């Protein structure tokens, strides 16, 4: 059961140390049951930048991403070893409440999953349950504006979030993530169900958001990674003796370097499409 | 046997195809199956209609306000089922108040909160088994535990005892229905809730339950419909058949003796006089009307909540 051991001061304020990484992984290995899925990841996510995770299907990108907001906790049998730091605080320390972590580190999923509530409620829900004290109407409008969807929905805030198109739903989900004023937004293939125009809008959106937020995005689209991200991490999976696959971080660098001058052969093959 | 419903459609032939669509045979199977399902439906309906016809032709003439508003009597012409009808409604309310929160609560716990371990799997299997236990066993349990051991609280074979027994009887059905309804809610909704910093209870209360409530209500009302028709456990706990008063609308009312519609019907059927058999048929019609009312409520409630959610 999720005990409430919150100590809000445990997670320090972001703006105090902008030079330090927003998120840091130190020797993180992740297991599903007794099967390892990811081994020994060391990774620094810089603040106010966009970091892209790329790699073949099943190499563990989503698994690593879920580590940052402790959503792996919700999967029965999933286990995280090693340390994940958020502004220097270990997210997996006993004193940290995962519910608080998830408010500070938001998430957008691959498939748009708006709540079956009104558009307004979709945004207000997270704020309300987290005890937001400010003006709710204002928050809803601001969040929808930041997610570049305000003009499309301002006249039908009472309608169901499910009545929107896929691309609009995804932007609604981004607005929902913004509304709880996180510092980091994790995005797991946010554009994989969208058409090129919606994809472009969301990419533009990310560029605007990075002034305020740290963004980590998983993508299968090489162009997208090279277009939007500042840093890129390439993950790969190797066959294990038990016949399974074990993911690991191959290379992590500035996006330009990953795409024009990768150090590893694997990376070169993958980004140039000669993989496999 | 008739074949394709699209006779005359002529797509250009493809030479040397590896496929042998054999459409006429597949359509024939299609029709055979359709007819089988139709026959199955028809048999069910036929039996139901025959039963209804039999009961209505026997009992409809006896239905009157006098019949509904009179207490039982030794003379069939003046006998009525007021105390049985009121007793059944009382029982139903007590059963619902007891079984709904416990059943839905256990369903939510098992589905949303409990870890998946040996202990919970044991509970799961046992709930499945409990749903299949004959109702008379519940009656025996009710007799010993509620009517005898808990006599100071329940007042013996009272409405409370009956309600507790019936609540136990339908608890497994409500738990299973609740779990089914919760399981039908997609996981992405839970993930979305957790991702905005909701606790487990907030996710369940604000996101999952509103989606599941129509299914939960339907399951509960169907379970209550089963309870209202139960005779064996009530007879076992010692419900009386001759009650010439109405339980007072108070807590003491819960501890009074009672009778219920199926018991009254059972009693009338076992009398030798044919006039009582007519009464029994009329009693069954009343019982069925109550059931119809409940099922209609179930459908209306479900529609209301389905419209309410987005
Ligand atoms: N809930 C789970 N339970 C058990 N194993 C899991 C679970 N989720 C993922 N895995 C395993 O972990 C490995 C990594 O999965 P993950 O979803 O992180 O890959 P991915 O890189 O995100 O793939 P994709 O690009 O296809 O989304 C896979 O081998 C997968 O089978
Ligand atoms: Mg993935």
XYZ file of C-alpha atoms and ligand atoms in Angstrom, chain A residues 61-63 66 110 188-189 218 220, ligand 2:
10
model
C 13.226 2.900 -23.454
C 9.772 3.029 -21.871
C 11.045 1.067 -18.914
C 8.952 5.075 -16.250
C 1.973 6.990 -26.370
C 6.598 8.177 -24.397
C 6.242 8.276 -28.176
C 10.998 8.497 -26.415
C 11.057 5.891 -33.025
Mg 7.897 1.800 -25.380
